[in-house]
Short mmCIF file of N, CA, C and O in Angstrom, two decimals:
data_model
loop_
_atom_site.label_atom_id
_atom_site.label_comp_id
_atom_site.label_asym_id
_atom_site.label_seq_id
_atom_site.Cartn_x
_atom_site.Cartn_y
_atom_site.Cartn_z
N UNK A 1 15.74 4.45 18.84
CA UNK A 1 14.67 3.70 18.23
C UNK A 1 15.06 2.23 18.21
O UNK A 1 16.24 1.90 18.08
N UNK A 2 14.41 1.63 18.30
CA UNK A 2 14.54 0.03 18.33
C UNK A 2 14.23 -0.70 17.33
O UNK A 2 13.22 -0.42 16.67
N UNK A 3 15.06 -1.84 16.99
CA UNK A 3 15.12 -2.35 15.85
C UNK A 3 13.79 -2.32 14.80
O UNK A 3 12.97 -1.77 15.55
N UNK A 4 13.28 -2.49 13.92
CA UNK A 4 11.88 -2.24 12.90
C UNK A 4 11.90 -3.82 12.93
O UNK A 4 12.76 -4.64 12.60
N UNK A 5 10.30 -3.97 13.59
CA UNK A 5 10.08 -5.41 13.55
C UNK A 5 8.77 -5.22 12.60
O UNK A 5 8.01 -4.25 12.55
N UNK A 6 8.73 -6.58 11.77
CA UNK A 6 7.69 -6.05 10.73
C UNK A 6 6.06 -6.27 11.68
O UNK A 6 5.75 -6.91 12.69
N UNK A 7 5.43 -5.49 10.86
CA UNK A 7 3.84 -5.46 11.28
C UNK A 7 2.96 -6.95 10.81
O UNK A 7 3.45 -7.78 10.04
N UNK A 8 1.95 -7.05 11.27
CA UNK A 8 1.43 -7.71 10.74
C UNK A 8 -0.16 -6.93 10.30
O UNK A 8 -0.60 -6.05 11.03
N UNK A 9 -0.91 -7.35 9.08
CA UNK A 9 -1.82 -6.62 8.82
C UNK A 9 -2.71 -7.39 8.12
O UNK A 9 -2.49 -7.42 6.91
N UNK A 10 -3.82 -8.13 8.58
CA UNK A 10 -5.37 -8.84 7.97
C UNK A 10 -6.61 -7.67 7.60
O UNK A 10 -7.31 -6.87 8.21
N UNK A 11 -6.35 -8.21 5.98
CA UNK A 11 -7.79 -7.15 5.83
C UNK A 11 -9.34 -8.29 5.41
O UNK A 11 -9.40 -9.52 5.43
N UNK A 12 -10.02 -7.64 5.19
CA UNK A 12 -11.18 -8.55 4.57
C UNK A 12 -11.20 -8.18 2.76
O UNK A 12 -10.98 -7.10 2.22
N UNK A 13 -11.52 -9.35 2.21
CA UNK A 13 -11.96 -9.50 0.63
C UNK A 13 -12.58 -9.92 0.25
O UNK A 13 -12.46 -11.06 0.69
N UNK A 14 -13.75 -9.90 -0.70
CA UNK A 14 -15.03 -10.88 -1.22
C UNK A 14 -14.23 -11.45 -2.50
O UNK A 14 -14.75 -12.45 -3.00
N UNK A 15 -13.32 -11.09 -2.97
CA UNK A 15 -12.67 -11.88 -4.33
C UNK A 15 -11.24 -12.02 -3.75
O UNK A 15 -10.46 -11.07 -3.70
N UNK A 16 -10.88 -13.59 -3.21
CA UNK A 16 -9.53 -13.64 -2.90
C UNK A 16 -9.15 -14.33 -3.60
O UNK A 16 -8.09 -14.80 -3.17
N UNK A 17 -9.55 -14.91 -5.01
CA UNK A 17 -8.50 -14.76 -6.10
C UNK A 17 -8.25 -13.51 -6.65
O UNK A 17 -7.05 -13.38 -6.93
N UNK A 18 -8.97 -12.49 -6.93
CA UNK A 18 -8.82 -11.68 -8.18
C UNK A 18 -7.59 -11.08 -6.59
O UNK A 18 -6.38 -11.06 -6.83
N UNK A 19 -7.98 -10.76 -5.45
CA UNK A 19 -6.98 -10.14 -4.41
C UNK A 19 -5.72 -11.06 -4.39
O UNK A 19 -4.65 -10.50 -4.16
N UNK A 20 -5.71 -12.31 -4.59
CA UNK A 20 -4.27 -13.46 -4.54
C UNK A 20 -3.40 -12.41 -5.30
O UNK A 20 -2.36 -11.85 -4.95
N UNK A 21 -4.31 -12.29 -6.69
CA UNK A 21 -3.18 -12.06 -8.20
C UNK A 21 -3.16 -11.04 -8.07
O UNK A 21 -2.03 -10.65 -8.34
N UNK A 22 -4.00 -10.01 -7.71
CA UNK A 22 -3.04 -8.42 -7.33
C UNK A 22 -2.03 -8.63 -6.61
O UNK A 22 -0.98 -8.43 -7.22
N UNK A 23 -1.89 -9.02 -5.39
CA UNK A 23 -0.72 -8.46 -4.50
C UNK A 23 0.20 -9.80 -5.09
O UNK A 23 1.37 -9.41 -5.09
N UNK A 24 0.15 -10.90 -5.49
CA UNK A 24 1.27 -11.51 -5.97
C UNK A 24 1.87 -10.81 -7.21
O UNK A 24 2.95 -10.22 -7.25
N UNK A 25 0.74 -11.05 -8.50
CA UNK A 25 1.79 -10.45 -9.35
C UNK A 25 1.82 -8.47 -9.88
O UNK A 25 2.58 -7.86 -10.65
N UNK A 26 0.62 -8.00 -9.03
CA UNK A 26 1.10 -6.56 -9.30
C UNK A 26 2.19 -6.06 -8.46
O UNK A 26 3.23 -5.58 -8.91
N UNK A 27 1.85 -6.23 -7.07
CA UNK A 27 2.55 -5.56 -6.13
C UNK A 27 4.28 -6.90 -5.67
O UNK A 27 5.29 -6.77 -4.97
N UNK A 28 3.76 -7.95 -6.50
CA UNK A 28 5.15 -9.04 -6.60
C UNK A 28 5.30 -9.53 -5.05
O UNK A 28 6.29 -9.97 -4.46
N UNK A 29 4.15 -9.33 -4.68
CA UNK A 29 4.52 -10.03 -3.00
C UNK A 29 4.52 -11.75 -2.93
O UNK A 29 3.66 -12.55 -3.30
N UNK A 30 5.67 -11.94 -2.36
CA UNK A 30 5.76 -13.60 -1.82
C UNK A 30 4.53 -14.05 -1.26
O UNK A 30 4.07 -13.71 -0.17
N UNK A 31 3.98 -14.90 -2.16
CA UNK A 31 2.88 -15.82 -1.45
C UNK A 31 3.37 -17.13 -0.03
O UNK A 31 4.35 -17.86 0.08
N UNK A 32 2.43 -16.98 0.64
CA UNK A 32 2.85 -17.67 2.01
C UNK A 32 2.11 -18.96 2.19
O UNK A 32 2.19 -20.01 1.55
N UNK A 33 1.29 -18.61 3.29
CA UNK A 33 0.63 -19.95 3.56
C UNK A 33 -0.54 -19.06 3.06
O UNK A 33 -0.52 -17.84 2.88
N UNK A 34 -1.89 -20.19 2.82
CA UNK A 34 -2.94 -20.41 2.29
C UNK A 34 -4.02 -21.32 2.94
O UNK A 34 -3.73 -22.35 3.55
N UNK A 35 -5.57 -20.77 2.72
CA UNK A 35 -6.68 -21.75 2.98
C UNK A 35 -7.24 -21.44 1.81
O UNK A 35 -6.72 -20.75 0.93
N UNK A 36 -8.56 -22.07 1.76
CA UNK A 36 -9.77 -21.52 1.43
C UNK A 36 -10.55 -20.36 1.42
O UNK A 36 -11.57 -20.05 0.80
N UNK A 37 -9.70 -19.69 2.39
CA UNK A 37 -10.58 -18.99 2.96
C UNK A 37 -9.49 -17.45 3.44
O UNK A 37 -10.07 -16.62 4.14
N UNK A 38 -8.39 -17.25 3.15
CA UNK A 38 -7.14 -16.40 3.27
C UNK A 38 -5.94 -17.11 2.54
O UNK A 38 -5.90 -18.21 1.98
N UNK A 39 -4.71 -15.88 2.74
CA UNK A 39 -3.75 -16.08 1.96
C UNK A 39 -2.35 -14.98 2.27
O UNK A 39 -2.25 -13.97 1.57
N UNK A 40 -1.88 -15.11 2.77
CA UNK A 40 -0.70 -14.81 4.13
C UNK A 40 0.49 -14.08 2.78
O UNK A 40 0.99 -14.77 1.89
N UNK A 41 0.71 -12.81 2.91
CA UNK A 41 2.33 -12.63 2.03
C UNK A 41 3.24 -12.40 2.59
O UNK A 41 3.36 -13.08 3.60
N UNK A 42 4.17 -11.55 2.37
CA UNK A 42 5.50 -11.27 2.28
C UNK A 42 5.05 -9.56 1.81
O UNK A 42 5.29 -9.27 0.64
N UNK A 43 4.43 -8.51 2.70
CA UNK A 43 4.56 -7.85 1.71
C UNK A 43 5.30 -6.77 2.28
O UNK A 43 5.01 -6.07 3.24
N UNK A 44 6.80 -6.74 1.19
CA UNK A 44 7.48 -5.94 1.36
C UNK A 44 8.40 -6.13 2.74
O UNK A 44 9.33 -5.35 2.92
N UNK A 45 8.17 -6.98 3.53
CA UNK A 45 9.31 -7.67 4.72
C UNK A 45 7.59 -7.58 5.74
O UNK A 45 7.77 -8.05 6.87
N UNK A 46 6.97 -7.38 5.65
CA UNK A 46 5.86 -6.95 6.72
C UNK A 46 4.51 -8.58 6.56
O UNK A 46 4.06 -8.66 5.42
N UNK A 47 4.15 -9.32 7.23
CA UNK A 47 2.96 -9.85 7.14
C UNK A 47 1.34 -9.66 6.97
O UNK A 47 0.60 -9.24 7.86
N UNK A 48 0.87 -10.11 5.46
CA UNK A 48 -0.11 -9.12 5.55
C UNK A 48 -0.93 -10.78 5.28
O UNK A 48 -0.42 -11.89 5.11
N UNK A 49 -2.33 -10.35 5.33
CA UNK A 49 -3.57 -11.72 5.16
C UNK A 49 -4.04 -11.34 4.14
O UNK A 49 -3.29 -10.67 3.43
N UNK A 50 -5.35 -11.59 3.67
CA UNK A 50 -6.36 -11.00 3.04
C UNK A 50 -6.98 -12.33 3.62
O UNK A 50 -6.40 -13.41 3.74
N UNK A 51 -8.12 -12.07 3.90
CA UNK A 51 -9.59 -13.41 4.32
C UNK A 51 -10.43 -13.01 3.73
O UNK A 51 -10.79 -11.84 3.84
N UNK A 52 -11.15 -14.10 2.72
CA UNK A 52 -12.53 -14.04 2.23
C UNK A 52 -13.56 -13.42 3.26
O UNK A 52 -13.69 -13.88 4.39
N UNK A 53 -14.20 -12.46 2.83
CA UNK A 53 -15.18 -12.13 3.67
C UNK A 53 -16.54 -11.35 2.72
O UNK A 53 -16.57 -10.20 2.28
N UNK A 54 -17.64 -12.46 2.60
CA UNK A 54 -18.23 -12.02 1.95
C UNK A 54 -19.83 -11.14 1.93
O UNK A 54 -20.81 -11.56 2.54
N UNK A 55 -19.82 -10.18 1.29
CA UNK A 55 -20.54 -8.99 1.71
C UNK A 55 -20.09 -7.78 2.16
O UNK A 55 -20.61 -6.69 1.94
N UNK A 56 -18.96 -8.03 2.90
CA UNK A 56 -18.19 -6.62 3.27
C UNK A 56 -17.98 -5.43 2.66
O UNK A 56 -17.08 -5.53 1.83
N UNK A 57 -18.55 -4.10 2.74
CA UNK A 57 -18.26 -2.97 2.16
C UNK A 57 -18.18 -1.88 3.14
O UNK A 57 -19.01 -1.20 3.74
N UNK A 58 -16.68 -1.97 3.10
CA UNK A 58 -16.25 -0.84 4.07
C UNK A 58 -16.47 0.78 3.90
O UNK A 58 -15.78 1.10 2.94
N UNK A 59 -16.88 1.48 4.22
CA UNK A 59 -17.19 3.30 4.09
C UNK A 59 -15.99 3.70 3.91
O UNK A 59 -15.00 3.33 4.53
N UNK A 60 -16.06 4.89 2.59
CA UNK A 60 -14.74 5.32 2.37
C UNK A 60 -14.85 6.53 2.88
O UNK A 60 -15.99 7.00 2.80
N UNK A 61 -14.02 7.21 3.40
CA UNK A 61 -14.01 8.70 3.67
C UNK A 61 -12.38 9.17 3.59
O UNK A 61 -11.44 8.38 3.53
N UNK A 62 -12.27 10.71 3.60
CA UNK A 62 -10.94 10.92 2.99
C UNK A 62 -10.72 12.03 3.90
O UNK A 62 -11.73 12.37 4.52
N UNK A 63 -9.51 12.77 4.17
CA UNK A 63 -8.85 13.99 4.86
C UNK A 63 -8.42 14.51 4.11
O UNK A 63 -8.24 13.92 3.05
N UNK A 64 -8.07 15.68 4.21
CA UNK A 64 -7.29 16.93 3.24
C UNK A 64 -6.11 16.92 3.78
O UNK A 64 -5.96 17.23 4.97
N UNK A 65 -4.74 16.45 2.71
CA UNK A 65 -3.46 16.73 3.46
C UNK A 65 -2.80 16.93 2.19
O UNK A 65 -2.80 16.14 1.25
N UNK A 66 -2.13 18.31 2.27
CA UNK A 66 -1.37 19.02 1.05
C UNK A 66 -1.87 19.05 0.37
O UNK A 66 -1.41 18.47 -0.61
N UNK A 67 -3.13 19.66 0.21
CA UNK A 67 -3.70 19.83 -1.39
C UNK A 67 -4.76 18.74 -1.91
O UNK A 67 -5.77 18.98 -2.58
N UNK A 68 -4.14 17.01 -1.29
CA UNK A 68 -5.36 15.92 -1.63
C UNK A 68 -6.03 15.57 -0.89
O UNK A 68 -5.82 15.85 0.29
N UNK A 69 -7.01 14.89 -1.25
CA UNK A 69 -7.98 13.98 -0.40
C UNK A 69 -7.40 12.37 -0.30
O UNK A 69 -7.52 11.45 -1.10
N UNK A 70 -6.83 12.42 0.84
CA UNK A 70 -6.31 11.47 1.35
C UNK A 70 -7.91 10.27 1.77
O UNK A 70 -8.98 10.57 2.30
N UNK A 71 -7.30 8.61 1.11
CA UNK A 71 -8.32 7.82 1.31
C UNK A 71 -7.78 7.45 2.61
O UNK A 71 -6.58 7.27 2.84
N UNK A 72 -9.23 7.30 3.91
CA UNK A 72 -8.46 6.99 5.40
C UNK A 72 -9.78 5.77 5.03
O UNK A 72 -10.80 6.12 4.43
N UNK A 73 -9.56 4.39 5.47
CA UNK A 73 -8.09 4.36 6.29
C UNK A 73 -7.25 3.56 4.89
O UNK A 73 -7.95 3.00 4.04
N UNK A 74 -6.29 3.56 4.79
CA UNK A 74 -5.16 3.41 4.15
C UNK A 74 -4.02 2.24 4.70
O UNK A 74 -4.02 1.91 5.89
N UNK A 75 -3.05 1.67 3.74
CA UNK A 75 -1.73 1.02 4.57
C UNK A 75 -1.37 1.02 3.65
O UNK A 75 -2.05 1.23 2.64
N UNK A 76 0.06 0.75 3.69
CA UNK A 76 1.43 0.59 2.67
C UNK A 76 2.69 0.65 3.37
O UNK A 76 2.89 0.94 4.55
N UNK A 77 3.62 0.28 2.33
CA UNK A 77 4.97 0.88 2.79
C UNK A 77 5.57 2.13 2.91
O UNK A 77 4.98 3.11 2.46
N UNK A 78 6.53 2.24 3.39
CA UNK A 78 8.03 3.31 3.30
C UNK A 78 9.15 2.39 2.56
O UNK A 78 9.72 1.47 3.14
N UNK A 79 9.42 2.82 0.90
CA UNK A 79 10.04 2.07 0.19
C UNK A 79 11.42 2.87 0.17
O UNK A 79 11.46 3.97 0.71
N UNK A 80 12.55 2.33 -0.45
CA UNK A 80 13.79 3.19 -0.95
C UNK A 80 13.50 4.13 -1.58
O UNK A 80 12.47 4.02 -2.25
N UNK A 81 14.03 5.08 -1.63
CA UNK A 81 13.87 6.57 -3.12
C UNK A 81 13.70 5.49 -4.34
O UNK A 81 12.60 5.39 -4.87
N UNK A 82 14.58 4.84 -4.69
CA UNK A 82 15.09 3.73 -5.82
C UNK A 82 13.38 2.96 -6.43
O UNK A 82 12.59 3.12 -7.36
N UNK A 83 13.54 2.06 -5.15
CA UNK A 83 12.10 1.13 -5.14
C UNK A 83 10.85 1.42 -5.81
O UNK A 83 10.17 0.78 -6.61
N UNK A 84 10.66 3.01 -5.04
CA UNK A 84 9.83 3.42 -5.31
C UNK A 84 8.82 4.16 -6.27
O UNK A 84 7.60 4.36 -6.32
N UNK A 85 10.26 4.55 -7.20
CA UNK A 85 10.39 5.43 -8.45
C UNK A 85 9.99 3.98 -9.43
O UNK A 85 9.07 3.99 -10.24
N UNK A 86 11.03 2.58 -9.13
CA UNK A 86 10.41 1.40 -9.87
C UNK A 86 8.93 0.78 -9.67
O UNK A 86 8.46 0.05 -10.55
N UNK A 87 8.47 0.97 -8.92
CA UNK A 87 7.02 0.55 -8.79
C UNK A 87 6.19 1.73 -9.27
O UNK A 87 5.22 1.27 -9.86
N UNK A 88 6.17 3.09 -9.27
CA UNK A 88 5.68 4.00 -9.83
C UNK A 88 5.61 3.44 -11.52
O UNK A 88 4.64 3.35 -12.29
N UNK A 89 6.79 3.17 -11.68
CA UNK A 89 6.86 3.38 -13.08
C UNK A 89 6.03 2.00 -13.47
O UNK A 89 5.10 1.98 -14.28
N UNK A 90 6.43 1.09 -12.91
CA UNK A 90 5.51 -0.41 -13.04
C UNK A 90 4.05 -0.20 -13.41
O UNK A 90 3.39 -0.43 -14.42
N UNK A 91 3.71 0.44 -11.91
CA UNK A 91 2.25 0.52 -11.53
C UNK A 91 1.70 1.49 -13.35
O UNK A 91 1.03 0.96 -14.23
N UNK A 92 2.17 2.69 -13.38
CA UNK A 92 1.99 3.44 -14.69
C UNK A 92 1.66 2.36 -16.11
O UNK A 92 0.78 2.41 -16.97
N UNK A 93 2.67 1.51 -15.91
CA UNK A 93 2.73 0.61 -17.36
C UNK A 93 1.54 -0.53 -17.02
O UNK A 93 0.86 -1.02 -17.92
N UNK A 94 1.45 -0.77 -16.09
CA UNK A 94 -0.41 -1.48 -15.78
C UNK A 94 -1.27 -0.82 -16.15
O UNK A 94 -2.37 -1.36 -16.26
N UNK A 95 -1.14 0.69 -16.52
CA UNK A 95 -2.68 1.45 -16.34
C UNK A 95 -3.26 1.44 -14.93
O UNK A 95 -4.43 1.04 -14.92
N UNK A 96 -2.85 1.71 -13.90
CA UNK A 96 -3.07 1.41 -12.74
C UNK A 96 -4.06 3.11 -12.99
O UNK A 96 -3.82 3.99 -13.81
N UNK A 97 -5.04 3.06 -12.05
CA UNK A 97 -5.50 4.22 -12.23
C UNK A 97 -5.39 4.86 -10.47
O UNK A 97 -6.35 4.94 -9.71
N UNK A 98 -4.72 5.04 -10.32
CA UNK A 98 -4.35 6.35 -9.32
C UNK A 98 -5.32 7.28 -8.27
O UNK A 98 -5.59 8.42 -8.66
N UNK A 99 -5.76 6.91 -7.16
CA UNK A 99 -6.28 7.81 -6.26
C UNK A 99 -5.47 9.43 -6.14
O UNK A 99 -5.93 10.56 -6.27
N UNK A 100 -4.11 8.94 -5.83
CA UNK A 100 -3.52 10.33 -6.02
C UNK A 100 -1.96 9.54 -7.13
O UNK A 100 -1.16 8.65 -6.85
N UNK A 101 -2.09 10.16 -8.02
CA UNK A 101 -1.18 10.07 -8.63
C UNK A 101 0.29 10.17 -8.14
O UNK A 101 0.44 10.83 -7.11
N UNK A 102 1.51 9.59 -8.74
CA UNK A 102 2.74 9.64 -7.86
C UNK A 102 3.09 11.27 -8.25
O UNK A 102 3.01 12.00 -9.24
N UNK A 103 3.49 11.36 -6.97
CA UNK A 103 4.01 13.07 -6.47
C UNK A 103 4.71 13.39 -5.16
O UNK A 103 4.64 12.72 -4.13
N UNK A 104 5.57 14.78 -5.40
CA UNK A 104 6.00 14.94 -4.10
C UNK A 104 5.25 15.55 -3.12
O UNK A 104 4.83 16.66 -3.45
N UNK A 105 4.93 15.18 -2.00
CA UNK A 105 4.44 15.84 -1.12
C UNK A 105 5.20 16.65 0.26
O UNK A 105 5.97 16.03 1.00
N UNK A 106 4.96 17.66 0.41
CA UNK A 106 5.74 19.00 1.73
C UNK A 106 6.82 19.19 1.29
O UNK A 106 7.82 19.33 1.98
N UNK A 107 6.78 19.24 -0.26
CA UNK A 107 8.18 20.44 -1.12
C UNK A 107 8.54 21.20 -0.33
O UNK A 107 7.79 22.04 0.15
N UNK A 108 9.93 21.05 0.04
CA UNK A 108 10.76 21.90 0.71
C UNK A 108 10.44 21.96 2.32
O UNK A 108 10.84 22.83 3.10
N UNK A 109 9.86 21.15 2.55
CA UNK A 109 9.31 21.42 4.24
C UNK A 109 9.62 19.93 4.90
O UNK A 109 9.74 18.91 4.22
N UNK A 110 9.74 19.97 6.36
CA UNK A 110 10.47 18.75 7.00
C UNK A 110 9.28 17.50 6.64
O UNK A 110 8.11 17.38 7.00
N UNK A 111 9.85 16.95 6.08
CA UNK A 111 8.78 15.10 5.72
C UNK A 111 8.86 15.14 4.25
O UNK A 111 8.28 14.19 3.73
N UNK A 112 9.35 15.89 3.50
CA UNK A 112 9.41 15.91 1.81
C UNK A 112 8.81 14.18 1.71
O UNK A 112 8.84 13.44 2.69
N UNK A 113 8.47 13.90 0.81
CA UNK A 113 8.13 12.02 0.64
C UNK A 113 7.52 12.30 -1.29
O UNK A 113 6.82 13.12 -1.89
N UNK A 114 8.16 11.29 -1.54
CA UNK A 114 7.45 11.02 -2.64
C UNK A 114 6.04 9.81 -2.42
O UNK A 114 6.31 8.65 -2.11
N UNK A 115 4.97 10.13 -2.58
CA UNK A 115 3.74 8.98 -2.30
C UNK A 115 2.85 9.53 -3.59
O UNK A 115 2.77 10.52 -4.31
N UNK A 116 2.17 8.03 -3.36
CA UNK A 116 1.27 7.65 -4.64
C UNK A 116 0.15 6.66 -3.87
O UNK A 116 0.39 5.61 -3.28
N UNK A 117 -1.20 7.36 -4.07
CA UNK A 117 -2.07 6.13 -3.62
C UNK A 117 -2.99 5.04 -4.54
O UNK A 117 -3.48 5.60 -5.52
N UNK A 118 -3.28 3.77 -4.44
CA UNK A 118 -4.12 3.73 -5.80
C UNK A 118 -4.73 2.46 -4.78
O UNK A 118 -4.05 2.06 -3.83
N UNK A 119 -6.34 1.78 -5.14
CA UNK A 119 -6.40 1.32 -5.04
C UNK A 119 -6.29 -0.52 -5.27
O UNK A 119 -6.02 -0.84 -6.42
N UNK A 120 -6.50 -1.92 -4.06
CA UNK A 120 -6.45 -2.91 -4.80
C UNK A 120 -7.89 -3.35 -4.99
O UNK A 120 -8.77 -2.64 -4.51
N UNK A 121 -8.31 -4.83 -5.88
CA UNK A 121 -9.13 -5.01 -6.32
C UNK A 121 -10.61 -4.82 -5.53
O UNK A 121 -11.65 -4.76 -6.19
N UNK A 122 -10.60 -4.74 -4.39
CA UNK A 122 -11.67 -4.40 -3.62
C UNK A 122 -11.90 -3.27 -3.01
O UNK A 122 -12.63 -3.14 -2.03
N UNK A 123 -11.17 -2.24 -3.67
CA UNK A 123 -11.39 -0.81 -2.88
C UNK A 123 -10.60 -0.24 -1.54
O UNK A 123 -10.80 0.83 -0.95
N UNK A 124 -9.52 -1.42 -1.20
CA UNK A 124 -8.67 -0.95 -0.53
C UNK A 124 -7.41 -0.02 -0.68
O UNK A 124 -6.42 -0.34 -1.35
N UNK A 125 -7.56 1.37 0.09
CA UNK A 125 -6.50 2.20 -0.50
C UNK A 125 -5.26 1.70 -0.14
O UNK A 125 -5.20 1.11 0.93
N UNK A 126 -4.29 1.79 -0.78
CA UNK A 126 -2.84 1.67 -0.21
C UNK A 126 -1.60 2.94 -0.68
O UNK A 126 -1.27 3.50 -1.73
N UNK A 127 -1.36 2.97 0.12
CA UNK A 127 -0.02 4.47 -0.06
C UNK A 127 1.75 3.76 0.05
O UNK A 127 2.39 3.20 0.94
N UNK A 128 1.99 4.10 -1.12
CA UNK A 128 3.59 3.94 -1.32
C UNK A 128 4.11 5.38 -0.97
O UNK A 128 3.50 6.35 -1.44
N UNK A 129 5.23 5.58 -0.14
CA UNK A 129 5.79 6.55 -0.24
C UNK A 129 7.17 6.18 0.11
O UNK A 129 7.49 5.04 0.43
N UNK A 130 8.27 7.52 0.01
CA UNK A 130 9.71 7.60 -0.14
C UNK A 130 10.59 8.44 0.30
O UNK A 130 10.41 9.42 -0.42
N UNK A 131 11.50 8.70 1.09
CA UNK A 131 11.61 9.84 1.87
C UNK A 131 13.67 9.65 0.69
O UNK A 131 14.16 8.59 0.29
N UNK A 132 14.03 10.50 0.58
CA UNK A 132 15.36 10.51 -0.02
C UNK A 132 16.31 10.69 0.89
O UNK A 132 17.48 10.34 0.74
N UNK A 133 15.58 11.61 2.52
CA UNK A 133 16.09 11.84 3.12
C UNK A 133 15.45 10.63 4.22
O UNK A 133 14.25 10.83 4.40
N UNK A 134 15.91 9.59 4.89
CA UNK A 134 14.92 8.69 5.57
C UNK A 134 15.10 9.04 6.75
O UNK A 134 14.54 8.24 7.51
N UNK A 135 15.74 10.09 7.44
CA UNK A 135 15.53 10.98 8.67
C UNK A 135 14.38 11.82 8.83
O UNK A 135 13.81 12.20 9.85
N UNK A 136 14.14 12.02 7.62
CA UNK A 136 13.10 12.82 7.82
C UNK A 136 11.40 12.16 7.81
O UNK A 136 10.39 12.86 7.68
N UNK A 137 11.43 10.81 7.96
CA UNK A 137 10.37 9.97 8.14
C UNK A 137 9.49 10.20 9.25
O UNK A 137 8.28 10.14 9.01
N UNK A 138 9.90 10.47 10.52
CA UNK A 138 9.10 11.47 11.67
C UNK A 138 9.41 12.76 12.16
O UNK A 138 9.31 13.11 13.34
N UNK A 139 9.98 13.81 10.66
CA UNK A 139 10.25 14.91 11.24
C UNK A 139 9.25 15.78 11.46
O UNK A 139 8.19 15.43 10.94
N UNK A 140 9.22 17.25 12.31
CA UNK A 140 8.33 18.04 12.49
C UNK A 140 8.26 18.83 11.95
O UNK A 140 7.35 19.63 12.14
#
């Protein structure tokens, strides 16, 4: 496998303040460069945007995987076991209200992960998850 170069990822937002102050101070991402009109982070080593875009309402639809209804389409990280258990617990003490609550998912089966989905201020899902074992991140 070849070195992990980070992604880059632009979504659209009709509130890119109330979206600034989520991902700065919920999710604690480094603020970057800035317009009027977007606002560039740090999130988590990966490049993400958000751009004003107003009117946009994206269709939600979901898949069945282990039991939940997974929100597609989705993004997030692969955090430490550590990390991840601390932002769980964070996100909890916000009152964050939870698409799928933090849990383990494929108990005992190859990909075990701890993930949690919740949305940010505009209805975008995002998934944290955690592998203890981080081999097992593309196992079968």
């Amino acid at each position: 496998m070849n070195k992990l170069q980070p992604f880059h990822l632009a979504i659209p937002v009709q509130n890119l303040e109330k979206c600034r102050t989520f991902y700065r101070d919920v999710l604690q991402c480094k603020e970057g460069r800035s317009s009027e009109s977007w606002v560039d982070f740090n999130f988590f080593g990966h490049q993400f945007v958000i751009h004003q875009k107003d009117g946009f309402n994206p269709e939600r639809i979901s898949n069945p995987v282990d039991g939940h209804d997974v929100p597609v389409p989705h993004f997030g990280v692969v955090l430490s076991w550590e990390d991840w258990h601390a932002l769980a617990e964070r996100l909890k003490a916000l009152n964050t209200e939870f698409i799928i609550e933090p849990t383990t998912r494929f108990r005992g089966k190859p990909g075990e992960q701890a993930t949690m989905f919740f949305n940010d201020p505009e209805n975008n899902a995002l998934e944290f998850k955690a592998f203890k074992d981080m081999s097992q991140v593309f196992a079968k």
